[in-house]
mmCIF file of C-alpha atoms in Angstrom:
data_model
loop_
_atom_site.group_PDB
_atom_site.id
_atom_site.type_symbol
_atom_site.label_atom_id
_atom_site.label_comp_id
_atom_site.label_asym_id
_atom_site.label_seq_id
_atom_site.Cartn_x
_atom_site.Cartn_y
_atom_site.Cartn_z
ATOM 1 C CA MET A 217 -12.250 32.689 -65.947
ATOM 2 C CA LEU A 218 -8.985 31.615 -64.325
ATOM 3 C CA PHE A 219 -10.093 33.143 -61.034
ATOM 4 C CA ALA A 220 -13.396 31.182 -61.172
ATOM 5 C CA LEU A 221 -11.516 27.915 -61.773
ATOM 6 C CA VAL A 222 -9.227 28.530 -58.778
ATOM 7 C CA VAL A 223 -12.234 29.263 -56.547
ATOM 8 C CA LEU A 224 -13.981 26.136 -57.859
ATOM 9 C CA VAL A 225 -10.936 23.947 -56.996
ATOM 10 C CA ILE A 226 -10.770 25.449 -53.504
ATOM 11 C CA LEU A 227 -14.495 24.806 -52.951
ATOM 12 C CA LEU A 228 -14.120 21.244 -54.212
ATOM 13 C CA ALA A 229 -11.194 20.589 -51.830
ATOM 14 C CA GLY A 230 -13.225 22.068 -48.960
ATOM 15 C CA GLY A 231 -16.193 19.832 -49.819
ATOM 16 C CA VAL A 232 -14.013 16.719 -49.824
ATOM 17 C CA ALA A 233 -12.537 17.708 -46.446
ATOM 18 C CA VAL A 234 -16.021 18.201 -44.953
ATOM 19 C CA ILE A 235 -17.182 14.796 -46.228
ATOM 20 C CA ARG A 236 -14.082 13.064 -44.801
ATOM 21 C CA SER A 237 -14.557 14.843 -41.475
ATOM 22 C CA MET A 238 -18.189 13.729 -41.364
ATOM 23 C CA ASN A 239 -17.212 10.108 -42.032
ATOM 24 C CA THR A 240 -14.664 10.262 -39.193
ATOM 25 C CA SER A 241 -17.289 11.717 -36.842
ATOM 26 C CA LEU A 242 -19.776 9.000 -37.757
ATOM 27 C CA SER A 243 -17.158 6.321 -37.184
ATOM 28 C CA SER A 244 -16.288 7.781 -33.765
ATOM 29 C CA ALA A 245 -19.966 7.971 -32.815
ATOM 30 C CA GLY A 246 -20.415 4.339 -33.816
ATOM 31 C CA ASN A 247 -17.464 3.262 -31.676
ATOM 32 C CA LEU A 248 -18.843 5.185 -28.688
ATOM 33 C CA ALA A 249 -22.215 3.515 -29.206
ATOM 34 C CA PHE A 250 -20.563 0.063 -29.192
ATOM 35 C CA LYS A 251 -18.710 0.917 -25.999
ATOM 36 C CA ARG A 252 -21.827 2.261 -24.248
ATOM 37 C CA ASP A 253 -23.795 -0.842 -25.235
ATOM 38 C CA LEU A 254 -21.075 -3.064 -23.768
ATOM 39 C CA VAL A 255 -21.172 -1.103 -20.503
ATOM 40 C CA ASN A 256 -24.937 -1.648 -20.364
ATOM 41 C CA GLN A 257 -24.519 -5.359 -21.151
ATOM 42 C CA GLY A 258 -21.934 -5.648 -18.351
ATOM 43 C CA GLU A 259 -24.597 -4.858 -15.775
ATOM 44 C CA GLN A 260 -25.889 -8.410 -16.249
ATOM 45 C CA ALA A 261 -22.824 -9.673 -14.366
ATOM 46 C CA ILE A 262 -23.664 -7.432 -11.396
ATOM 47 C CA ALA A 263 -27.122 -9.000 -11.073
ATOM 48 C CA THR A 264 -25.665 -12.507 -11.405
ATOM 49 C CA VAL A 265 -23.005 -11.929 -8.737
ATOM 50 C CA LEU A 266 -25.325 -10.237 -6.257
ATOM 51 C CA SER A 267 -27.701 -13.196 -6.508
ATOM 52 C CA ARG A 268 -24.798 -15.475 -5.497
ATOM 53 C CA PHE A 269 -24.282 -13.414 -2.351
ATOM 54 C CA SER A 270 -27.942 -13.472 -1.290
ATOM 55 C CA GLY A 271 -30.438 -16.083 -0.145
ATOM 56 C CA SER A 272 -29.226 -19.582 -0.939
ATOM 57 C CA GLY A 273 -26.556 -18.447 -3.419
ATOM 58 C CA SER A 274 -23.185 -20.150 -3.579
ATOM 59 C CA LEU A 275 -21.477 -17.241 -1.733
ATOM 60 C CA SER A 276 -24.240 -16.410 0.751
ATOM 61 C CA THR A 277 -22.413 -17.525 3.920
ATOM 62 C CA ALA A 278 -19.329 -15.948 5.454
ATOM 63 C CA ALA A 279 -17.728 -19.364 6.008
ATOM 64 C CA VAL A 280 -17.775 -20.077 2.258
ATOM 65 C CA ARG A 281 -16.346 -16.626 1.451
ATOM 66 C CA ASN A 282 -13.295 -17.283 3.669
ATOM 67 C CA SER A 283 -11.780 -19.521 0.998
ATOM 68 C CA ASN A 284 -11.506 -19.468 -2.795
ATOM 69 C CA LEU A 285 -14.456 -20.856 -4.761
ATOM 70 C CA LYS A 286 -13.342 -21.465 -8.342
ATOM 71 C CA SER A 287 -16.800 -22.646 -9.435
ATOM 72 C CA ALA A 288 -18.119 -19.126 -8.656
ATOM 73 C CA ASN A 289 -15.101 -17.204 -10.094
ATOM 74 C CA TYR A 290 -14.382 -16.081 -6.515
ATOM 75 C CA SER A 291 -11.075 -15.356 -4.784
ATOM 76 C CA ALA A 292 -10.952 -14.821 -1.019
ATOM 77 C CA THR A 293 -7.864 -12.626 -1.491
ATOM 78 C CA THR A 294 -7.174 -9.584 -3.629
ATOM 79 C CA LEU A 295 -6.259 -10.605 -7.172
ATOM 80 C CA GLU A 296 -3.090 -9.399 -8.890
ATOM 81 C CA THR A 297 -3.740 -6.463 -11.244
ATOM 82 C CA ASN A 298 -1.929 -4.635 -14.014
ATOM 83 C CA ASP A 299 -0.993 -0.927 -13.861
ATOM 84 C CA SER A 300 -4.545 0.056 -14.820
ATOM 85 C CA GLY A 301 -6.094 -1.950 -11.974
ATOM 86 C CA VAL A 302 -7.501 -4.717 -14.193
ATOM 87 C CA PRO A 303 -7.037 -8.204 -12.695
ATOM 88 C CA THR A 304 -4.591 -10.234 -14.767
ATOM 89 C CA ALA A 305 -7.118 -13.071 -14.657
ATOM 90 C CA LEU A 306 -9.218 -11.104 -17.165
ATOM 91 C CA LEU A 307 -6.237 -10.468 -19.430
ATOM 92 C CA ASN A 308 -4.773 -13.973 -19.554
ATOM 93 C CA ASN A 309 -6.820 -17.176 -19.979
ATOM 94 C CA THR A 310 -4.190 -19.289 -18.219
ATOM 95 C CA VAL A 311 -4.359 -17.091 -15.124
ATOM 96 C CA PHE A 312 -8.158 -17.046 -15.334
ATOM 97 C CA ASP A 313 -8.268 -20.842 -15.277
ATOM 98 C CA THR A 314 -6.655 -20.764 -11.817
ATOM 99 C CA VAL A 315 -9.376 -18.428 -10.488
ATOM 100 C CA GLY A 316 -12.578 -19.219 -12.367
ATOM 101 C CA VAL A 317 -14.483 -21.354 -14.825
ATOM 102 C CA ALA A 318 -15.187 -20.263 -18.407
ATOM 103 C CA ASP A 319 -18.652 -21.880 -18.204
ATOM 104 C CA ASN A 320 -19.666 -18.980 -15.914
ATOM 105 C CA ASP A 321 -19.217 -16.494 -18.775
ATOM 106 C CA ILE A 322 -22.469 -14.737 -19.574
ATOM 107 C CA LYS A 323 -23.187 -14.919 -23.302
ATOM 108 C CA ASN A 324 -25.730 -13.105 -25.416
ATOM 109 C CA ASP A 325 -25.499 -14.768 -28.827
ATOM 110 C CA GLU A 326 -28.058 -12.426 -30.391
ATOM 111 C CA ALA A 327 -26.024 -9.328 -29.476
ATOM 112 C CA LYS A 328 -22.704 -11.204 -29.903
ATOM 113 C CA VAL A 329 -21.610 -10.209 -26.390
ATOM 114 C CA SER A 330 -19.619 -12.251 -23.879
ATOM 115 C CA ILE A 331 -19.038 -11.211 -20.260
ATOM 116 C CA ARG A 332 -16.219 -12.754 -18.227
ATOM 117 C CA TYR A 333 -16.002 -11.774 -14.576
ATOM 118 C CA VAL A 334 -14.048 -12.427 -11.395
ATOM 119 C CA ILE A 335 -14.926 -11.538 -7.809
ATOM 120 C CA ASP A 336 -12.235 -10.875 -5.258
ATOM 121 C CA ARG A 337 -12.509 -10.056 -1.587
ATOM 122 C CA LEU A 338 -10.218 -7.151 -0.779
ATOM 123 C CA CYS A 339 -8.268 -9.027 1.904
ATOM 124 C CA SER A 340 -4.649 -10.130 2.062
ATOM 125 C CA ALA A 341 -5.361 -13.641 3.390
ATOM 126 C CA ALA A 342 -8.027 -16.322 2.978
ATOM 127 C CA SER A 343 -9.340 -16.256 6.524
ATOM 128 C CA SER A 344 -11.991 -14.449 8.525
ATOM 129 C CA PRO A 345 -11.902 -10.674 7.903
ATOM 130 C CA GLY A 346 -12.603 -10.119 11.603
ATOM 131 C CA THR A 347 -9.304 -11.751 12.558
ATOM 132 C CA GLN A 348 -7.369 -9.846 9.851
ATOM 133 C CA GLY A 349 -8.700 -6.444 10.852
ATOM 134 C CA PRO A 350 -8.225 -3.206 8.894
ATOM 135 C CA GLY A 351 -4.596 -4.060 8.186
ATOM 136 C CA GLY A 352 -5.596 -7.175 6.255
ATOM 137 C CA CYS A 353 -8.943 -6.240 4.678
ATOM 138 C CA VAL A 354 -10.620 -3.199 3.178
ATOM 139 C CA PHE A 355 -13.692 -2.240 5.170
ATOM 140 C CA PRO A 356 -16.300 0.335 4.127
ATOM 141 C CA PRO A 357 -16.634 3.480 6.273
ATOM 142 C CA ALA A 358 -18.233 2.871 9.663
ATOM 143 C CA ALA A 359 -21.966 3.486 9.674
ATOM 144 C CA ASN A 360 -21.507 6.026 12.478
ATOM 145 C CA ASP A 361 -19.411 8.108 10.083
ATOM 146 C CA VAL A 362 -22.018 8.317 7.332
ATOM 147 C CA ARG A 363 -25.474 8.182 8.855
ATOM 148 C CA GLY A 364 -27.426 11.230 9.946
ATOM 149 C CA GLY A 365 -30.050 11.972 12.561
ATOM 150 C CA SER A 366 -30.090 13.394 16.034
ATOM 151 C CA SER A 367 -27.581 12.316 18.649
ATOM 152 C CA GLN A 368 -30.395 10.631 20.589
ATOM 153 C CA GLU A 369 -31.397 8.574 17.516
ATOM 154 C CA MET A 370 -27.795 7.624 16.889
ATOM 155 C CA ALA A 371 -27.308 6.535 20.501
ATOM 156 C CA THR A 372 -30.308 4.191 20.379
ATOM 157 C CA ARG A 373 -29.382 2.523 17.080
ATOM 158 C CA LEU A 374 -27.506 -0.746 17.184
ATOM 159 C CA PRO A 375 -24.206 -0.722 15.329
ATOM 160 C CA PRO A 376 -24.355 -2.598 12.025
ATOM 161 C CA PRO A 377 -22.498 -5.893 11.678
ATOM 162 C CA PRO A 378 -18.958 -5.562 10.285
ATOM 163 C CA SER A 379 -18.784 -5.624 6.492
ATOM 164 C CA THR A 380 -16.078 -6.544 4.011
ATOM 165 C CA THR A 381 -15.533 -4.969 0.601
ATOM 166 C CA TYR A 382 -15.682 -7.106 -2.548
ATOM 167 C CA ARG A 383 -14.620 -6.131 -6.073
ATOM 168 C CA LEU A 384 -16.347 -7.407 -9.192
ATOM 169 C CA SER A 385 -14.214 -7.014 -12.338
ATOM 170 C CA MET A 386 -15.637 -7.693 -15.789
ATOM 171 C CA ARG A 387 -14.351 -7.966 -19.334
ATOM 172 C CA VAL A 388 -17.154 -7.425 -21.824
ATOM 173 C CA THR A 389 -16.355 -8.469 -25.390
ATOM 174 C CA GLY A 390 -18.667 -7.451 -28.209
ATOM 175 C CA PRO A 391 -18.910 -7.277 -31.982
ATOM 176 C CA ARG A 392 -15.696 -6.576 -33.907
ATOM 177 C CA ASP A 393 -13.685 -7.640 -30.825
ATOM 178 C CA THR A 394 -14.639 -4.471 -28.973
ATOM 179 C CA GLN A 395 -13.676 -4.838 -25.292
ATOM 180 C CA VAL A 396 -14.643 -2.880 -22.211
ATOM 181 C CA PHE A 397 -13.298 -3.494 -18.703
ATOM 182 C CA LEU A 398 -15.592 -2.580 -15.809
ATOM 183 C CA GLN A 399 -15.370 -2.771 -12.036
ATOM 184 C CA ALA A 400 -17.876 -2.454 -9.236
ATOM 185 C CA SER A 401 -17.373 -2.778 -5.513
ATOM 186 C CA PHE A 402 -19.852 -3.650 -2.823
ATOM 187 C CA ALA A 403 -19.843 -4.461 0.874
ATOM 188 C CA ARG A 404 -21.351 -7.533 2.479
ATOM 189 C CA PRO A 405 -21.889 -8.094 6.226
ATOM 190 C CA GLU A 406 -19.826 -10.973 7.583
ATOM 191 C CA GLN A 407 -22.498 -12.993 9.368
#
């Protein structure tokens, strides 16, 4: 009888441990789901920013992109970042107010998600990237380095216009103050 009681206590302790482990796993899965949803929500900022760079958007001309445009959360120079590469403008509201406007935040009240973003041109000065050159701006690889085809096709193609690299950094805040920081980079011809 004593042996049966000892086995019963051990089984009971094992059952409690399994239940606690399951609760921890469920909690971790829920946190991962929140994070993944915030990453998906952050893609809204990419569409918003790319529309500003195309057509009649506020950043569609190279002349406008040569200087800061606070109303579009845009900096013509590389923004200061922390050790993780996140612009300090996304970490500190006072710094953000020097770069952007809080009214540009993308909000989804139904999902309780807010997206704050900044765009910075990866250049050291607010002037034409052509005059700064590779020492002052980050340029994507030359098209001749990445395109394929025969040597005859490559010789007849016109070289693409020079492009400059831009970085879009986002802070996505969701339910229970969950935060995700995202970055995307893209190149835009300077015409």
